[in-house]
Coordinates of C-alpha atoms and ligand atoms in Angstrom, one line a residue:
X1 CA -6.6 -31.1 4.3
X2 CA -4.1 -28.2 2.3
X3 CA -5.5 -24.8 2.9
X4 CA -5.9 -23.1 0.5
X5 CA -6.3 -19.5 0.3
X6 CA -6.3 -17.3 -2.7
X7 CA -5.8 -13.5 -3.4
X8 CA -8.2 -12.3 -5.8
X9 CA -7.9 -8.5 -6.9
X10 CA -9.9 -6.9 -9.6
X11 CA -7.6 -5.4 -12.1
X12 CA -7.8 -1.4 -11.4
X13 CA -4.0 0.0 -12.0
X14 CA -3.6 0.2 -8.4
X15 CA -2.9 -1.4 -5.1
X16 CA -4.9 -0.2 -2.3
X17 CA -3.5 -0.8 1.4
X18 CA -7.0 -2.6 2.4
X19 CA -6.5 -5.1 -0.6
X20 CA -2.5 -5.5 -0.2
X21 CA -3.4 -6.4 3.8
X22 CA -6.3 -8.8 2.6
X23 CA -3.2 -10.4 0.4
X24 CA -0.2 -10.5 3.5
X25 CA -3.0 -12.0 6.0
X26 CA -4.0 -14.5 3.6
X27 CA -0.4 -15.4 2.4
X28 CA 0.9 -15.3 6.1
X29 CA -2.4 -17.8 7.1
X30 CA -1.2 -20.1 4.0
X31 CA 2.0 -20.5 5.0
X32 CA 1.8 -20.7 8.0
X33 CA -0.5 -23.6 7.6
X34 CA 1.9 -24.7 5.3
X35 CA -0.3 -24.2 2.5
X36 CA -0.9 -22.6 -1.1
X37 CA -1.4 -19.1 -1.7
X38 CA -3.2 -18.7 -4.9
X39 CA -3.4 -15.2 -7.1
X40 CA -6.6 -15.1 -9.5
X41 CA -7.1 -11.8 -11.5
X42 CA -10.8 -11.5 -11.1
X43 CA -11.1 -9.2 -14.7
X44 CA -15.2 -10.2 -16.2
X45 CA -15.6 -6.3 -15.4
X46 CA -14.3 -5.8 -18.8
X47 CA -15.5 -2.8 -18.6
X48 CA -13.2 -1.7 -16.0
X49 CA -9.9 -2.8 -18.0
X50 CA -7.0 -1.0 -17.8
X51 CA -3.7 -1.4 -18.8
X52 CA -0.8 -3.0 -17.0
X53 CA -2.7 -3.3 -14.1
X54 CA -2.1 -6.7 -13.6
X55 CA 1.3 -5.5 -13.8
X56 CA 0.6 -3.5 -10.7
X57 CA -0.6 -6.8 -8.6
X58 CA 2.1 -9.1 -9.7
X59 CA 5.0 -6.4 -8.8
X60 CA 3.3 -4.9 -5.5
X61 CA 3.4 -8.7 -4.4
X62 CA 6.8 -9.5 -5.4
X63 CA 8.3 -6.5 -4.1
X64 CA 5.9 -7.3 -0.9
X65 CA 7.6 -10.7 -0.8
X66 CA 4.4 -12.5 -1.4
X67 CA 4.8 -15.0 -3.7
X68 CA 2.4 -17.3 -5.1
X69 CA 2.3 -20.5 -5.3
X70 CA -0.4 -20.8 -7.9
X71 CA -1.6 -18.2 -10.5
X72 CA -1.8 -16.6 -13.8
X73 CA 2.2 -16.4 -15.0
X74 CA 3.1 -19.3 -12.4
X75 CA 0.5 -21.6 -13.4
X76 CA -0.9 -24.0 -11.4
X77 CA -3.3 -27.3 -11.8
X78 CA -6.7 -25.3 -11.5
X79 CA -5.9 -22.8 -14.1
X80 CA -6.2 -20.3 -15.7
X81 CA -6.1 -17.8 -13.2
X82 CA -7.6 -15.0 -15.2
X83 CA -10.8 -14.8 -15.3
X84 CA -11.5 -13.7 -18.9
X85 CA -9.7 -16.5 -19.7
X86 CA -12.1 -18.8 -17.9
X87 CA -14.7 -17.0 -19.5
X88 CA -16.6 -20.8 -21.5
X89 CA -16.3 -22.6 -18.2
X90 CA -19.2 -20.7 -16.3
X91 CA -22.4 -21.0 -18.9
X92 CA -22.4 -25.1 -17.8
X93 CA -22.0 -24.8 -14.5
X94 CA -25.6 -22.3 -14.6
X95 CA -27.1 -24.5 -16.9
X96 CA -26.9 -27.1 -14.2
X97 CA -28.3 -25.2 -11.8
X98 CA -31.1 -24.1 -14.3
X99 CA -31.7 -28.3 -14.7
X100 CA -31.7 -28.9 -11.0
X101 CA -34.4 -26.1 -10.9
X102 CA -31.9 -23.7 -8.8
X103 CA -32.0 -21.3 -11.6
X104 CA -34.1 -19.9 -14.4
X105 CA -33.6 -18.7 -17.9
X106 CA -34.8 -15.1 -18.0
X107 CA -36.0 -13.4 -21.2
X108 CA -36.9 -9.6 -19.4
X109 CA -35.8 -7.0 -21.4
X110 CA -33.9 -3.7 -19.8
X111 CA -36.9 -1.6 -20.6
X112 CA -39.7 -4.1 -18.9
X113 CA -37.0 -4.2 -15.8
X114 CA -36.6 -0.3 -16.1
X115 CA -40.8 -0.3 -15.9
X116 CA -41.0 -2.2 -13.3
X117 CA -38.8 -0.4 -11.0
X118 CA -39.7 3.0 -11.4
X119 CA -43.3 1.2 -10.8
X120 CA -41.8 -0.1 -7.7
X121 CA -40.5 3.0 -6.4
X122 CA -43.6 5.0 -7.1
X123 CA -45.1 2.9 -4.4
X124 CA -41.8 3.6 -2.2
X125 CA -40.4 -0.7 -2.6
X126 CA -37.0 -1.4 -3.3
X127 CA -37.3 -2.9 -6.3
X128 CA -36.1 -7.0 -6.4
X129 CA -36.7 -9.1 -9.6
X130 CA -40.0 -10.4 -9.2
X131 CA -39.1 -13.9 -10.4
X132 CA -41.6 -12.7 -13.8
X133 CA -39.8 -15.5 -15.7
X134 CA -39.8 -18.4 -13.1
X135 CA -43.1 -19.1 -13.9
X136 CA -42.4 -19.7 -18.0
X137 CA -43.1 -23.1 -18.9
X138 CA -40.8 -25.3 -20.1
X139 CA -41.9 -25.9 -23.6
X140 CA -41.7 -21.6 -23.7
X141 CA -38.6 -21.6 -22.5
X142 CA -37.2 -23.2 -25.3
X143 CA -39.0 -22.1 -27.3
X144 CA -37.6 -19.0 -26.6
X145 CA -34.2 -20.4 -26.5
X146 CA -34.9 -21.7 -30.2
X147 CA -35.3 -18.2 -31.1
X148 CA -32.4 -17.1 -30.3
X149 CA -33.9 -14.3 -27.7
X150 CA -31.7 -12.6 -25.6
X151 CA -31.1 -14.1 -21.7
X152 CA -30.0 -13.9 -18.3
X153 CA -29.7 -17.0 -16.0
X154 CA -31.3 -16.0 -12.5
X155 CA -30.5 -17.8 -9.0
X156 CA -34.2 -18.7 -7.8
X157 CA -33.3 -17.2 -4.2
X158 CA -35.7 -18.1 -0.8
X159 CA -38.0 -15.2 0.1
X160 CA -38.6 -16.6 3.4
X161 CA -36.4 -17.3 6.3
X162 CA -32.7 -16.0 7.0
X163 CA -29.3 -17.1 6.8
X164 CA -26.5 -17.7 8.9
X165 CA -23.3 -18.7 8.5
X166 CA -20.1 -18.2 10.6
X167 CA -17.5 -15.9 10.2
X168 CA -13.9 -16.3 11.9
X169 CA -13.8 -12.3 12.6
X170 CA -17.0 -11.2 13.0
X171 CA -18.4 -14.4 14.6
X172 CA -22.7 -15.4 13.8
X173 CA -23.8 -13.7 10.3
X174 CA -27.6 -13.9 9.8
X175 CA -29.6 -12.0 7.0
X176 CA -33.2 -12.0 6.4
X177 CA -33.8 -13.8 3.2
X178 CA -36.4 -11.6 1.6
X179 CA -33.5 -8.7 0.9
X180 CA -31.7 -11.9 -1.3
X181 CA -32.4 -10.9 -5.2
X182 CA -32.6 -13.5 -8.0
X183 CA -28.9 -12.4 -8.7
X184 CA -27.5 -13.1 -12.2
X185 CA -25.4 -15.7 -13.0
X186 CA -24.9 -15.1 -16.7
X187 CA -25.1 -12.0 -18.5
X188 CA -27.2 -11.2 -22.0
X189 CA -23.4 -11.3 -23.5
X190 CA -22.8 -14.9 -22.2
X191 CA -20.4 -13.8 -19.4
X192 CA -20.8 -14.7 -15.8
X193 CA -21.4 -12.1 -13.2
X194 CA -18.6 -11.3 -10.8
X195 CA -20.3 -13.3 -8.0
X196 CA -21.2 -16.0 -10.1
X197 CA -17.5 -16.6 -11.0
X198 CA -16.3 -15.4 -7.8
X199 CA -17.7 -18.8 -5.8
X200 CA -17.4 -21.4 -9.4
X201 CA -13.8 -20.6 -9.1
X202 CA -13.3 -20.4 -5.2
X203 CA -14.5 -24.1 -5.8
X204 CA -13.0 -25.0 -8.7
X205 CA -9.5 -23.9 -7.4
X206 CA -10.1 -25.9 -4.2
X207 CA -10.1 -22.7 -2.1
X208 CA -10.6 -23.6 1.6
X209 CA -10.3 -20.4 3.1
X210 CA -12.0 -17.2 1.7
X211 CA -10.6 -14.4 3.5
X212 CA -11.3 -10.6 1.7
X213 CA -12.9 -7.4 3.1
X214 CA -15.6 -7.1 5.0
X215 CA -17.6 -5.6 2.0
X216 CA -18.5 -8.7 1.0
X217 CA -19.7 -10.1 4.6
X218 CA -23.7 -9.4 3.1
X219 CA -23.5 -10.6 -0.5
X220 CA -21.5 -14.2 1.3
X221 CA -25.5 -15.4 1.5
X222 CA -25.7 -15.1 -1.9
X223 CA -22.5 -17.3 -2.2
X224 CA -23.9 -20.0 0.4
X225 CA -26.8 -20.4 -1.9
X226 CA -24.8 -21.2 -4.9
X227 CA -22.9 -23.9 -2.9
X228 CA -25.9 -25.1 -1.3
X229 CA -27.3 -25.1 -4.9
X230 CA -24.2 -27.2 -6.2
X231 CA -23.9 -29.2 -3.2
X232 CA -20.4 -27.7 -2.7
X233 CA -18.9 -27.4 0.3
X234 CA -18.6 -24.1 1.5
X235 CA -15.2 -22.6 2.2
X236 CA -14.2 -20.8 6.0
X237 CA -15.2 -17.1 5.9
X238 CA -12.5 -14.8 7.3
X239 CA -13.8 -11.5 6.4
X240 CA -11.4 -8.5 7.5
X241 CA -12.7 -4.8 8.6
X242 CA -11.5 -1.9 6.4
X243 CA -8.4 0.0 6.7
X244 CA -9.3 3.6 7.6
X245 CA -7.1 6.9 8.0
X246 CA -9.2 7.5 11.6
X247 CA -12.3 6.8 13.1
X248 CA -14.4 8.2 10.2
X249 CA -12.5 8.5 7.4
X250 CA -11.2 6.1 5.0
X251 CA -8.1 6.3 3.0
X252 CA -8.4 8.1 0.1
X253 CA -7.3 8.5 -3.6
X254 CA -7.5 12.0 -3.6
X255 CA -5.7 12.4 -0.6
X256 CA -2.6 10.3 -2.2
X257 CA -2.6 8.1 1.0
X258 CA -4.9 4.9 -0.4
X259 CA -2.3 3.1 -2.4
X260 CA 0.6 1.1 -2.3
X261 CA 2.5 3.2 -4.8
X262 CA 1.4 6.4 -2.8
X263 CA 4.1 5.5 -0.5
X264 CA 6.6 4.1 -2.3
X265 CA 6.8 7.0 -4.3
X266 CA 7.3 9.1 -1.0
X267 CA 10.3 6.8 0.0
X268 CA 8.9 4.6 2.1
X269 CA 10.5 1.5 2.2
X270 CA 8.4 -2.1 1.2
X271 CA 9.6 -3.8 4.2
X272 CA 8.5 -0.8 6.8
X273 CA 5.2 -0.8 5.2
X274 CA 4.3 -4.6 5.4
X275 CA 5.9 -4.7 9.3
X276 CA 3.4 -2.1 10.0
X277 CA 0.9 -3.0 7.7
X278 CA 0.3 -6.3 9.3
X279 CA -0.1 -5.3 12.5
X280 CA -3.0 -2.7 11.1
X281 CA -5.7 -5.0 12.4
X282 CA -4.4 -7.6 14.4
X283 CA -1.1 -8.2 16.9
X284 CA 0.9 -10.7 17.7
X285 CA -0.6 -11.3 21.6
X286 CA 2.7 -9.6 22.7
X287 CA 4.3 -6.1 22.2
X288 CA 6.8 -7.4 19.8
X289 CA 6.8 -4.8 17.0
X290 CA 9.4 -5.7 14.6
X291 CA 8.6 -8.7 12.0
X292 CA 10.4 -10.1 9.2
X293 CA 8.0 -11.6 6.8
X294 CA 9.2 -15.2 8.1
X295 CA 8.6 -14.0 11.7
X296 CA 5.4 -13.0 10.4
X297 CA 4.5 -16.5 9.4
X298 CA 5.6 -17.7 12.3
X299 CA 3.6 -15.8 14.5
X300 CA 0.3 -15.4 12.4
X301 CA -2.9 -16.5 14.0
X302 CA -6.1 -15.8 12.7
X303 CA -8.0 -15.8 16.4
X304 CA -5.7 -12.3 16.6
X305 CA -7.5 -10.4 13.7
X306 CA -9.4 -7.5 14.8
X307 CA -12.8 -6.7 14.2
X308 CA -13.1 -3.0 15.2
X309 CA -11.9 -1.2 11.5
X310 CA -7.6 -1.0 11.3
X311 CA -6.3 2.5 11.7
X312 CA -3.4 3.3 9.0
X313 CA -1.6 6.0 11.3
X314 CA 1.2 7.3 9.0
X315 CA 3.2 9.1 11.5
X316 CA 3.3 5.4 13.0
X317 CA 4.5 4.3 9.6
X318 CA 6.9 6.8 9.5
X319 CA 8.4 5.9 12.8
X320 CA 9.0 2.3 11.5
X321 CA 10.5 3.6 8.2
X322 CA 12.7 5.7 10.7
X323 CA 14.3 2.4 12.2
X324 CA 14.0 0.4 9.3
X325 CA 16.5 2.7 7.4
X326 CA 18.6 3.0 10.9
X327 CA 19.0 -0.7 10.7
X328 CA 20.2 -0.2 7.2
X329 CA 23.9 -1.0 6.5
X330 CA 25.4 2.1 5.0
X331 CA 26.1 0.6 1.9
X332 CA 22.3 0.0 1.5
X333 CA 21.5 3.4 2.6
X334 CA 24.1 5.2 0.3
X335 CA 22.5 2.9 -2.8
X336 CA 18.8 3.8 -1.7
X337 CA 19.2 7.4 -1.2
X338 CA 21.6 8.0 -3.9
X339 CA 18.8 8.9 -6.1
X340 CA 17.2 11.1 -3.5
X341 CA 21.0 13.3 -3.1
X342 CA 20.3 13.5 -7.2
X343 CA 17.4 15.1 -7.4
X344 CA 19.0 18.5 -6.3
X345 CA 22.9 17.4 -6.2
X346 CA 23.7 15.9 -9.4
X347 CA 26.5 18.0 -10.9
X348 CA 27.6 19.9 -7.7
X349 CA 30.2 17.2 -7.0
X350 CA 29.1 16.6 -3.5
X351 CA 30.6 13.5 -1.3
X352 CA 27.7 11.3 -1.2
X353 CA 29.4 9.0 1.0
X354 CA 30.5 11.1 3.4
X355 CA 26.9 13.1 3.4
X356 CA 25.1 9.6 3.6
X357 CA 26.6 9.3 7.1
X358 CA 25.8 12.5 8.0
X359 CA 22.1 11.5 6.8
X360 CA 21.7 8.3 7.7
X361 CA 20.8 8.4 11.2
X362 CA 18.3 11.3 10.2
X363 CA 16.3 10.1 7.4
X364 CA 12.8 9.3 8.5
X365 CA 11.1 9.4 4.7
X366 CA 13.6 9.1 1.8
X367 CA 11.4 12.0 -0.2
X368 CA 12.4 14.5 2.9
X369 CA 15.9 13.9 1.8
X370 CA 16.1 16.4 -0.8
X371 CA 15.0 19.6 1.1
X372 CA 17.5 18.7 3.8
X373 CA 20.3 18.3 1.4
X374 CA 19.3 21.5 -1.2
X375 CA 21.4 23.9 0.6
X376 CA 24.3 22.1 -0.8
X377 CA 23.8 22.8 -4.0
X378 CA 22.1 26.5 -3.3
X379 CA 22.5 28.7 -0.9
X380 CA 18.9 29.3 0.7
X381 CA 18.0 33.1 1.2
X382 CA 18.4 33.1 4.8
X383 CA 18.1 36.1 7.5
X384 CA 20.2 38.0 9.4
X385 CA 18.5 36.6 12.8
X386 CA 19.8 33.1 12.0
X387 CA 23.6 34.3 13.5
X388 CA 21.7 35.3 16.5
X389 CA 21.9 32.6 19.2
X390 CA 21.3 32.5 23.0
X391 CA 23.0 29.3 23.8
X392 CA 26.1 29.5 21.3
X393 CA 26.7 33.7 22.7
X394 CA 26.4 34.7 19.3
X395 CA 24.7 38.0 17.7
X396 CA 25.8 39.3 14.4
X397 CA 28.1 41.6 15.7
X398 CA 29.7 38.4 17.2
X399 CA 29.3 36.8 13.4
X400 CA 31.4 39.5 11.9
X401 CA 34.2 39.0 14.1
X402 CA 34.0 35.3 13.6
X403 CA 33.7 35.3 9.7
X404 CA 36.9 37.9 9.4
X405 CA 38.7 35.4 11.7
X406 CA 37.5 32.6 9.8
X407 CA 38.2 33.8 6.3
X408 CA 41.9 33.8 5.9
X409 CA 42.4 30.7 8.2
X410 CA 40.2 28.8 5.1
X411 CA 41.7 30.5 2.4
X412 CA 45.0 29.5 4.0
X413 CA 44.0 25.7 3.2
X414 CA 45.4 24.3 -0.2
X415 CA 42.9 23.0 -2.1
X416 CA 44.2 19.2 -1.9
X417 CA 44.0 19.3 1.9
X418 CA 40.3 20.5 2.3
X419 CA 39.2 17.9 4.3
X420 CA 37.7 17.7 7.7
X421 CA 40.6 17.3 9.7
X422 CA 42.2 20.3 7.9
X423 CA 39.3 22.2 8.4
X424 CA 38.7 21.2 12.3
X425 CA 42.4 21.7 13.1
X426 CA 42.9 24.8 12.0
X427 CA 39.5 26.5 12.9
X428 CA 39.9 24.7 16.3
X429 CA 44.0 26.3 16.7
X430 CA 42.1 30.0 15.2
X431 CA 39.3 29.6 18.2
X432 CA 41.8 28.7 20.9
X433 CA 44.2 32.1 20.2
X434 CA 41.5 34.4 19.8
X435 CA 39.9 33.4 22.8
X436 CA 36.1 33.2 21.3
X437 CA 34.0 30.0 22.6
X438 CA 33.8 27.6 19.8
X439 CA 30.3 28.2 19.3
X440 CA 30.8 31.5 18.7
X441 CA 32.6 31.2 15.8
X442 CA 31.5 28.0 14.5
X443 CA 27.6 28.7 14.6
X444 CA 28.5 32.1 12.4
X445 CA 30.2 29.7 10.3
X446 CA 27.6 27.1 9.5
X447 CA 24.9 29.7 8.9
X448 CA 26.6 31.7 6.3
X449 CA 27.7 28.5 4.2
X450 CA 24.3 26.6 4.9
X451 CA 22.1 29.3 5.4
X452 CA 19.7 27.4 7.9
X453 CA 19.7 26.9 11.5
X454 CA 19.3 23.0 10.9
X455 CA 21.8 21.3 8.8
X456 CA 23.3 17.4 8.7
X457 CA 26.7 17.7 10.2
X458 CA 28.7 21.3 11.4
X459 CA 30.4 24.0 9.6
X460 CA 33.5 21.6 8.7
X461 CA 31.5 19.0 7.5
X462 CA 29.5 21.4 5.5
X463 CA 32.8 23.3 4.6
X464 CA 34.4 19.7 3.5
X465 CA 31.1 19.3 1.3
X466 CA 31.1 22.5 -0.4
X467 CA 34.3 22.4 -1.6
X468 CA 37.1 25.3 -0.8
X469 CA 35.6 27.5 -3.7
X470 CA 31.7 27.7 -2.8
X471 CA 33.0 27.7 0.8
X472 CA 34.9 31.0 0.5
X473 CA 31.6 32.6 -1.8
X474 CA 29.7 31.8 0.7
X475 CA 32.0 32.6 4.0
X476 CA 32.1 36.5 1.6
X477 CA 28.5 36.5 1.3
X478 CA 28.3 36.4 5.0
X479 CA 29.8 39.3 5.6
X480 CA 28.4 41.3 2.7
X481 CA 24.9 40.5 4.2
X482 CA 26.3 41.4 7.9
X483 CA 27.8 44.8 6.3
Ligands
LIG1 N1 -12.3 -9.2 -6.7 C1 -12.7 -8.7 -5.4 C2 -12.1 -7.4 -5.1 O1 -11.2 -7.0 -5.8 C3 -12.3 -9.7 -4.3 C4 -13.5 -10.5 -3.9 C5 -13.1 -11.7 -3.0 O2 -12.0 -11.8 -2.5 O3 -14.0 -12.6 -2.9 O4 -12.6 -6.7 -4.2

C-alpha cells in the first residue's frame, strides 16, 4: 500500500512553527516511505479568508524544500485540493449517512438552540444537542424539506460507551461517549463543517496516514464515527504534541516568535530552521545534529517522535544558524548579507568583500549585522574610558601619544596605496622606532576610528574600510576629544 500523507493548513496569512513541523514530519514520513505528500488548503471557514494566504503555505513550503506531490496548483487525481472548491461534493455524501440512518435532518432554529442552552446552564449541564429532531418522522421530514425550511444535517452520535482508538504517539485514546455531540455535517448555508470535510476528504484523497497536532487527538472520535458510519477504513493517527517556547508557555504572535516569517525576517536562514526544527520533538536515536533534508528522509522514523510537548529554544536555533552561515561559502555569505551591509552602508563606499570576511565567521543572526557594521558609516558617540585598557597598557594619556604618532604616518599614505598592507607596514615600522607595544598604539587607534571596544577586524582593517579621508576625521576627532 502507498502512504499517503497530506498537509492540511487552514488558510490564516501565516505559518506557525507547530504547523510547518506537522508539514516536515509528514513530508519526511512520505518520503521516506517512498510515498505522496499531499497539500489540501482546508478554507470552508470562509469567514476566516484572507488574502494571499495561500500564498504564505505554498512559499513557506517551497522555500522549506517541501514539495508536494499532489495539491491545489500541482494537481493531482483526487482533486481539487481547495476545499471551497470541493464545496458540492460533501451534501451527498451526508445525505447518505442521513439514508443509512447515521444522520438526521435538523430543522432547530438558532433561537430554540440558544433557549435551550441557557436552559441547560441554568441547571449547571453543558449543553449537547438533545437529538430534538431525531425523533421527526419521516413523512415531516420532508415535509419540511418540501418547504424549503432551513437545515442542518446532524451525526446521530452513541451516548453510551467510549472509544478507543490507537495513536502512534500517544499510544491507547479512549473517550467516554456521552461528551460526543450530534456534530454538524452541513451547515444552514449548504456547506460542510470543517470536520465533516476534514475526514470526506482524508478518504477521498486516499490519505493513509493522518498526522496533525495534538489538538485534534479528542475530536479524532468524532472522525472514527464518520468512518464507521461510511464503512471507511480509518487512516493511522500520528498526532504530534505542540511546540512551546518553555514548559508553560507557548509561542506567541505577540511575542513575534510563533511564525515562520518571524524568523526569516530576523535573518535566520530556511535551512538552520528546518535542521533544528525537526529535531524539536523527536531525534534521530543518535547525537547526530546536522541534517540535510535528504538526510532527514533518510533517518526519519516515526517510533522517534516525542510525546512530552517540543521545546523551540531560540538561542539553540541561533547556534545552528551560527554554523550554518560558517559552512557558507563566502560567495553565498557576501550575496546573503549584502542586503544586511545596505541597510546602514549603502552610499559610504565600503568594501563589502573585504568586510564580509571580516564578518563571516561572526555572524550568528543576519539582522545583528547591521549594528555591528554601523560604525562604518557613523562614528558612534563613544567615551573617553574606551582608550583605557589593562591588557593592551593603554590610558589616554598613552592614546594621545599614539594618535600624534599615528597621524602623520597615515597622512603620509597616497591615497591609491591605502590598503592594508600599506597601512600595517607602516604603522608596524612607526611602533617598532618609537618603542611603544603594539597594542598601545594600535588599540588608541581602533577606538578613535570605530568608536567601540568591539569591532570586526583591527585598526588597519577598519582604517582600509574607512577610506584615507574619514580615517584622518576621525584619527583628529580623537585627539580633539582627548584634548
Ligand atoms: N486544518 C487544520 C489546521 O489547520 C488541520 C487539521 C488536520 O490536519 O486534520 O489546524
Amino acid at each position: 500500500m502507498e502512504v499517503r500523507t497530506r498537509f492540511a493548513p487552514s488558510p490564516t496569512g501565516f505559518m506557525h512553527l507547530g504547523g510547518l513541523r506537522t508539514a516536515l514530519y509528514n513530508y519526511l514520513f512520505a518520503k521516506k516511505n517512498h510515498g505522496k505528500f499531499i497539500l489540501r488548503i482546508e478554507d470552508t471557514d470562509q469567514g476566516r479568508y484572507v488574502e494571499g494566504a495561500t500564498e504564505v503555505i505554498y512559499n513557506t513550503l517551497r522555500d522549506s524544500g517541501m514539495q508536494w506531490d499532489e495539491g491545489p496548483d500541482v494537481g493531482g487525481e483526487y482533486g481539487p485540493y481547495i476545499q471551497s472548491e470541493r464545496k458540492d461534493l460533501y451534501l451527498p455524501y451526508a445525505k447518505q449517512l442521513v439514508e443509512s440512518g447515521h444522520a438526521y435532518y435538523c430543522f432547530c432554529t438558532e433561537n430554540e438552540l440558544q433557549a435551550r442552552r441557557a436552559a441547560a446552564e441554568a441547571k449547571g449541564l453543558v449543553f449537547k444537542y438533545d437529538k430534538h429532531c431525531l425523533n421527526l418522522s419521516k413523512s415531516e421530514v420532508e415535509q419540511r424539506l418540501a418547504e424549503g425550511q432551513p437545515y442542518v444535517i446532524r451525526l446521530n452520535a452513541p451516548t453510551e460507551g467510549t472509544s478507543t482508538y490507537t495513536d502512534l504517539v500517544y499510544g491507547e485514546m479512549s473517550f467516554p461517549n456521552d461528551t460526543l455531540d450530534d456534530m454538524v455535517l452541513i451547515k444552514a448555508d449548504g456547506m460542510p463543517t470543517y470536520n465533516f470535510a476534514n475526514v470526506v476528504d482524508d478518504h477521498l484523497m486516499h490519505i493513509t496516514h493522518v498526522m496533525r497536532g495534538a489538538e485534534y487527538l479528542s475530536s479524532t472520535p468524532k472522525y472514527n464515527l464518520l468512518y464507521e458510519a461510511f464503512g471507511w477504513e480509518i487512516p493511522q493517527y500520528i498526532h504530534l504534541p505542540s511546540v512551546m517556547r518553555d514548559a508553560t508557555h507557548k509561542l506567541s504572535k505577540r511575542d513575534g516568535d510563533a511564525y515562520y516569517s518571524d524568523y526569516i525576517d530576523k535573518g535566520y536562514l530556511t535551512e538552520a530552521l528546518i535542521n533544528y526544527l525537526a529535531l524539536v520533538g523527536w531525534n534521530p536515536g543518535d547525537n547526530r545534529e546536522f541534517f540535510t533534508m535528504d538526510e532527514l528522509i533518510d533517518v526519519f522514523d516515526v517510533h522517534r517522535l516525542n510525546k512530552a510537548p517540543g521545546i523551540f529554544d531560540v538561542n539553540k536555533l541561533t547556534w545552528f544558524n551560527t554554523e550554518y552561515i560558517r559552512r557558507m561559502d563566502l560567495d553565498t555569505y557576501l550575496k546573503q548579507v549584502t542586503p544586511w551591509f545596505d541597510q546602514v552602508l549603502s552610499g559610504h563606499n565600503v568594501d563589502y568583500h573585504r568586510l564580509a570576511e571580516l564578518m563571516h565567521e561572526r555572524t550568528e543572526v543576519f539582522s545583528r549585522v547591521p549594528d555591528m557594521v554601523r560604525f562604518l558609516a557613523e562614528l558612534p558617540d563613544y567615551d573617553l574610558s574606551l582608550y583605557t585598557h589593562k591588557g593592551q597598557k593603554s590610558n589616554p594619556d598613552v592614546a594621545r601619544t599614539a594618535l600624534n604618532l599615528c597621524l602623520p604616518v597615515l597622512e603620509a599614505i597616497p591615497e591609491d596605496q591605502w590598503n592594508e598592507t600599506e597601512l600595517h607596514d607602516r604603522l608596524m615600522e612607526t611602533i617598532r622606532e618609537s618603542g611603544m607595544k603594539n597594542g598601545q598604539v594600535l588599540w588608541p587607534l581602533r577606538i578613535a576610528i570605530s568608536g567601540q571596544a568591539s569591532t570586526p577586524g583591527g585598526a588597519m582593517e577598519i582604517a582600509y574600510l574607512l577610506g584615507k579621508p574619514e580615517t584622518l576625521r576621525r584619527v583628529h576627532l580623537g585627539l580633539e576629544k582627548l584634548g
